[in-house]
C-alpha positions as a printed Julia matrix, in Angstrom:
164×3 Matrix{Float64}:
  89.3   121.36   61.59
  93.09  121.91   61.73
  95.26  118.95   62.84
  96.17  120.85   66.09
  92.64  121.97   67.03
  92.06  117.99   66.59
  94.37  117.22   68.83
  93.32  119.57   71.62
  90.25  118.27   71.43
  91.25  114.77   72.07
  93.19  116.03   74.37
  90.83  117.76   76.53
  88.52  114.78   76.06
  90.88  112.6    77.52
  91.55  114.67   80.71
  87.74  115.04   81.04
  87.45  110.94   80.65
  90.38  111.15   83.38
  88.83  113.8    85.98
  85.52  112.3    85.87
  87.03  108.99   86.93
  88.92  110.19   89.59
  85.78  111.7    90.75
  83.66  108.47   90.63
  87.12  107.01   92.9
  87.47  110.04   95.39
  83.82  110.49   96.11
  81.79  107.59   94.86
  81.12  104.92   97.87
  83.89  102.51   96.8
  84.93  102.64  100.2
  81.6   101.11  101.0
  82.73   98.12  100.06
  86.26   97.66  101.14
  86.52   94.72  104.06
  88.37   95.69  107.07
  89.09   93.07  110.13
  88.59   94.19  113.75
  91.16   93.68  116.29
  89.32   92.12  119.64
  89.53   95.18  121.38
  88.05   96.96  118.73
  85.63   94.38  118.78
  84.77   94.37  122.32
  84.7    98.5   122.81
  82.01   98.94  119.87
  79.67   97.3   121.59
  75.89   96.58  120.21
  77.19   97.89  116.49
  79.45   94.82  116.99
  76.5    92.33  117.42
  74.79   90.5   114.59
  77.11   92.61  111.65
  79.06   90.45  109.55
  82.62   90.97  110.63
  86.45   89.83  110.33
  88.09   89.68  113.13
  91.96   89.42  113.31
  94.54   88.62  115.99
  96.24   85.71  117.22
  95.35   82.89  118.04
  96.21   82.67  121.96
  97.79   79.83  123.91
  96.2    76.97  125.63
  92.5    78.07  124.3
  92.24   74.96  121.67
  89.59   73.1   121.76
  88.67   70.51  118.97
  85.5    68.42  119.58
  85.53   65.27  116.91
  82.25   64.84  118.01
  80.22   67.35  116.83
  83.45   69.09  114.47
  83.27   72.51  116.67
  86.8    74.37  116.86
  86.77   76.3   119.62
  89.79   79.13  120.11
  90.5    82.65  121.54
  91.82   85.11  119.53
  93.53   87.94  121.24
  95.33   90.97  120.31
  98.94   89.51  120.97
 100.47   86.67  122.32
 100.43   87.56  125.52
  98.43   85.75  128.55
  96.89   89.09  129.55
  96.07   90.81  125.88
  92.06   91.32  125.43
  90.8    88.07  123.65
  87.47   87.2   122.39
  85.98   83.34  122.1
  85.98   81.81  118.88
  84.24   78.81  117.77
  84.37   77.3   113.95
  82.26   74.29  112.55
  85.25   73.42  109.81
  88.14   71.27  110.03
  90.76   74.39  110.55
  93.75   74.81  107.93
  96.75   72.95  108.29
  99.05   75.49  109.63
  96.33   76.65  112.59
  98.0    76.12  116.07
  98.95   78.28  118.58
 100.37   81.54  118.17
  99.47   82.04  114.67
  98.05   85.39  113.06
  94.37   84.08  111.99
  91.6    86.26  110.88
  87.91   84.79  111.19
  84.66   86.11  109.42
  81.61   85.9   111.01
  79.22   87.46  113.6
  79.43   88.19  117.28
  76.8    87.69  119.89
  75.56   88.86  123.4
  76.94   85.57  124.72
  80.34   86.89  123.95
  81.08   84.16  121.3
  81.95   84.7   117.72
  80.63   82.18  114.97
  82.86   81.71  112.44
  81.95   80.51  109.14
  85.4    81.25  107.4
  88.95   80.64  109.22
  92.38   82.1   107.44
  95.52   81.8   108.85
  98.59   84.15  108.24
 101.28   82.62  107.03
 104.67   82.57  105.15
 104.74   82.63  101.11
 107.14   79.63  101.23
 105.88   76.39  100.18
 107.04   72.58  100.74
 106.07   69.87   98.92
 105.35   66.89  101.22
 108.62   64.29  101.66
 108.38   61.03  100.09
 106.11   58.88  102.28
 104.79   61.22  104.19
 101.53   61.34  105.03
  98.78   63.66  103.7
  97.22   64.31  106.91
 100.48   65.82  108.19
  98.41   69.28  110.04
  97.26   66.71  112.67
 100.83   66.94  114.17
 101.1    70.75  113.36
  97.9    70.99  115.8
  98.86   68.88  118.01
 102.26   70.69  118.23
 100.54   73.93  118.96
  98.39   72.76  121.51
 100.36   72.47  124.46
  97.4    72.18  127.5
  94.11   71.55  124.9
  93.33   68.38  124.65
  93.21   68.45  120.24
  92.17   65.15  118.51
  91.61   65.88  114.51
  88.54   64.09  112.66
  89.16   60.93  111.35
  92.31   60.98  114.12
  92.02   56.78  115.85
């Protein structure tokens, strides 16, 4: 075999190698498992599909609809489509302590499933926020997103665990 037969051959190999991979991407089921989040109205038009599935839902997080119960550790929110008092929201409630940026206002997206008593369960919060970070100030204290909630929580009544 002749050093440029050689490296046709290689050559053609490799865009075989290359075709069949794009294949496997194009029309394998990769999309299958890509995650996409719901907006509420999404949410609420799709009906019984949207009940019992495992499903992120994003929006933000509306105003006034905190509701933080020490007690039992149950976050209870809306999250709507916008900000606005009228946008199509859906009831939230979360059994973890929420992040420390979560107030009011604030893009969130929540995984869990949806129920025929119109509340989603929530067994992972994320909030959207900016990629800037700050280091805490000297002598300040660690539990610092009690007064972030607080200040996003204009009419709910929040109280943090652990909060005297």
């Amino acid at each position: 075999m002749t050093p440029v037969n050689r490296n046709r051959l290689i050559a053609l190999g490799a865009l075989l190698f290359a075709g069949a991979g794009l294949g496997f991407i194009a029309f394998g089921n990769i999309g299958d498992n890509l995650v996409y989040y719901w907006s509420p109205s999404e949410l609420l038009s799709n009906g019984d599909k949207a009940y019992t599935a495992t499903i992120r839902l994003g929006g933000v997080v509306q105003p006034g609809s905190i509701q933080w119960n020490e007690g039992h550790t149950t976050l209870d929110f809306r999250v709507a489509d916008g900000p606005d008092a009228n946008a199509k929201s859906v009831h939230v409630r979360s059994l973890e302590t929420p992040p420390q940026m979560f107030r009011e206002k604030i893009g969130v997206v929540v995984e869990g499933t949806y129920d025929k008593s119109g509340v989603f369960t929530s067994n992972r919060l994320m909030v959207n926020h900016s990629n800037e970070y700050r280091a805490p100030k000297e002598g300040e204290e660690p539990r610092k997103w009690q007064e972030t909630l607080a200040e996003g929580a204009t009419t709910a009544t929040v109280t943090p665990p652990g909060a005297p």
